[in-house]
Amino acid sequence: MKIDSNFDEKQLLDRGKAFQIGFITAIIMSVLFYFLQDGIGIEIAAFTSFAFSLWIPVTVCSIALIIKDAYDGVNSTTGRFVITVFGAGGSYILISSIIFLATGRETLLDGGVVTESIGNIINGICMITICAVYWVKQHLNKRKFIDESSL
C-alpha cells in the first residue's frame, strides 16, 4: 500500500481521526434531519437539508484537521491561497444571501417550509468558519515558532 508522502505519520493518524469525527457528525446530521422532518413534521427544503448534512460534517472535519495541523501536507504551498479563495467564496454566498433576504427577493420561511436561503446561509457561514479557523491556527503556529526561536 502506497502512503501519501505529503503527510507525516502523525498527520496521517490525525487525519484518520478527523475523518472519523466528520463521519460520525454526518450520521448525527442524518438522524437529526430525519427526526425533524419525519418525527416532528418540520418541512425543510431539500437543498437546505443537503447543505446542513454536507457542510456541518465538512466543517467539523476541517476544523479537527486544522487544529491538529493535519490540514496542509508537510510540503504544501498552495493551501493558503486555496483556503483564502474558499473563504472569499463563502463571504460572497453569505453576503448575497443576506442582501436577497433584506430586499425581499428571498425569505427564510415560505408557507411553513424552511427555504433554500437558510441552506445558503449555512453554506457561507461554514466556508467562512473553516477559513477563519485556518488563519487563526496559522497565526498561532507562527507566534509559537517565533517564541520558540527566541529562547
Coordinates of C-alpha atoms in Angstrom, one line a residue:
M1 CA 0.0 0.0 0.0
K2 CA 1.4 3.4 -1.0
I3 CA 1.3 6.1 1.7
D4 CA 0.8 9.7 0.7
S5 CA 4.2 11.4 1.1
N6 CA 2.6 14.8 1.6
F7 CA 1.8 13.9 5.2
D8 CA 4.0 12.5 8.0
E9 CA 2.8 9.6 10.2
K10 CA 1.3 11.8 12.9
Q11 CA -0.6 13.8 10.4
L12 CA -2.0 10.6 8.8
L13 CA -3.2 9.4 12.2
D14 CA -4.7 12.7 13.0
R15 CA -6.4 12.9 9.5
G16 CA -8.0 9.5 10.2
K17 CA -9.4 10.7 13.5
A18 CA -10.7 13.9 11.9
F19 CA -12.4 11.9 9.1
Q20 CA -14.0 9.6 11.8
I21 CA -15.3 12.7 13.6
G22 CA -16.7 14.1 10.3
F23 CA -18.3 10.7 9.5
I24 CA -20.0 10.5 12.9
T25 CA -21.2 14.1 12.5
A26 CA -22.7 13.2 9.2
I27 CA -24.6 10.3 10.8
I28 CA -25.8 12.6 13.6
M29 CA -27.0 15.1 11.0
S30 CA -28.9 12.5 9.1
V31 CA -30.6 11.3 12.2
L32 CA -31.3 14.8 13.3
F33 CA -32.9 15.8 9.9
Y34 CA -34.9 12.5 9.9
F35 CA -36.2 13.4 13.3
L36 CA -37.0 17.0 12.4
Q37 CA -38.8 16.1 9.2
D38 CA -40.5 12.8 9.9
G39 CA -40.7 12.9 13.7
I40 CA -41.7 16.4 14.4
G41 CA -43.0 17.3 10.9
I42 CA -40.9 20.3 10.1
E43 CA -40.8 20.9 6.4
I44 CA -37.3 21.7 5.1
A45 CA -36.4 22.4 1.5
A46 CA -34.3 19.6 0.0
F47 CA -31.3 21.9 -0.6
T48 CA -31.3 23.1 3.0
S49 CA -31.3 19.5 4.3
F50 CA -28.5 18.8 1.9
A51 CA -26.5 21.9 2.9
F52 CA -26.7 21.1 6.6
S53 CA -25.9 17.4 6.0
L54 CA -22.9 18.3 3.9
W55 CA -21.4 21.4 5.4
I56 CA -21.7 20.7 9.1
P57 CA -19.7 17.4 8.9
V58 CA -17.2 19.0 6.4
T59 CA -16.7 22.0 8.8
V60 CA -16.3 19.8 11.8
C61 CA -13.8 17.5 10.0
S62 CA -11.9 20.5 8.6
I63 CA -11.6 22.2 12.0
A64 CA -10.3 19.0 13.5
L65 CA -7.7 18.7 10.7
I66 CA -6.7 22.3 11.2
I67 CA -6.4 22.2 14.9
K68 CA -4.2 19.0 14.7
D69 CA -2.0 20.6 12.0
A70 CA -3.1 17.9 9.6
Y71 CA -4.9 20.1 7.1
D72 CA -1.9 21.0 5.0
G73 CA 0.7 18.5 4.0
V74 CA 4.3 18.9 5.1
N75 CA 5.4 20.2 1.7
S76 CA 2.2 22.0 0.8
T77 CA 2.5 25.5 -0.6
T78 CA -1.0 26.0 -2.2
G79 CA -3.1 25.7 1.0
R80 CA -3.1 29.3 1.9
F81 CA -4.2 30.6 -1.4
V82 CA -6.9 27.9 -1.8
I83 CA -8.3 28.5 1.7
T84 CA -8.4 32.2 1.1
V85 CA -10.4 31.8 -2.1
F86 CA -12.6 29.3 -0.3
G87 CA -13.3 31.9 2.5
A88 CA -14.0 34.6 -0.1
G89 CA -16.5 32.3 -1.8
G90 CA -18.2 31.8 1.5
S91 CA -18.3 35.5 2.1
Y92 CA -19.9 36.1 -1.3
I93 CA -22.5 33.4 -0.7
L94 CA -23.4 34.8 2.8
I95 CA -23.4 38.4 1.7
S96 CA -25.6 37.8 -1.4
S97 CA -28.0 35.7 0.7
I98 CA -28.3 38.5 3.3
I99 CA -28.9 41.0 0.5
F100 CA -31.6 38.8 -1.1
L101 CA -33.3 38.5 2.3
A102 CA -33.1 42.2 3.0
T103 CA -34.5 43.2 -0.3
G104 CA -37.3 40.7 -0.1
R105 CA -36.3 38.5 -3.0
E106 CA -35.9 35.5 -0.7
T107 CA -37.4 34.5 2.6
L108 CA -36.4 32.2 5.4
L109 CA -39.8 30.5 5.6
D110 CA -42.3 30.1 2.8
G111 CA -45.6 28.6 3.6
G112 CA -44.2 26.9 6.7
V113 CA -41.3 25.4 4.8
V114 CA -37.7 26.2 5.7
T115 CA -36.4 27.6 2.4
E116 CA -33.1 27.3 0.5
S117 CA -32.0 30.6 1.9
I118 CA -31.1 29.0 5.2
G119 CA -29.1 26.4 3.3
N120 CA -27.2 29.2 1.5
I121 CA -26.5 31.0 4.8
I122 CA -25.2 27.8 6.5
N123 CA -23.0 27.2 3.4
G124 CA -21.5 30.6 3.6
I125 CA -21.0 30.5 7.4
C126 CA -19.3 27.1 7.3
M127 CA -16.9 28.2 4.5
I128 CA -16.0 31.4 6.4
T129 CA -15.6 29.4 9.6
I130 CA -13.1 27.0 8.0
C131 CA -11.1 29.9 6.5
A132 CA -11.1 31.8 9.8
V133 CA -10.0 28.8 11.9
Y134 CA -7.3 28.1 9.4
W135 CA -5.9 31.6 9.5
V136 CA -6.1 31.8 13.3
K137 CA -4.2 28.5 13.6
Q138 CA -1.6 29.8 11.1
H139 CA -1.2 32.9 13.2
L140 CA -0.9 30.8 16.5
N141 CA 1.7 28.5 14.9
K142 CA 3.7 31.4 13.6
R143 CA 3.7 33.0 17.1
K144 CA 4.6 29.7 18.7
F145 CA 7.5 29.3 16.2
I146 CA 8.7 32.9 17.0
D147 CA 8.5 32.3 20.8
E148 CA 10.5 29.0 20.4
S149 CA 13.1 30.7 18.2
S150 CA 13.7 33.5 20.7
L151 CA 14.6 31.0 23.5

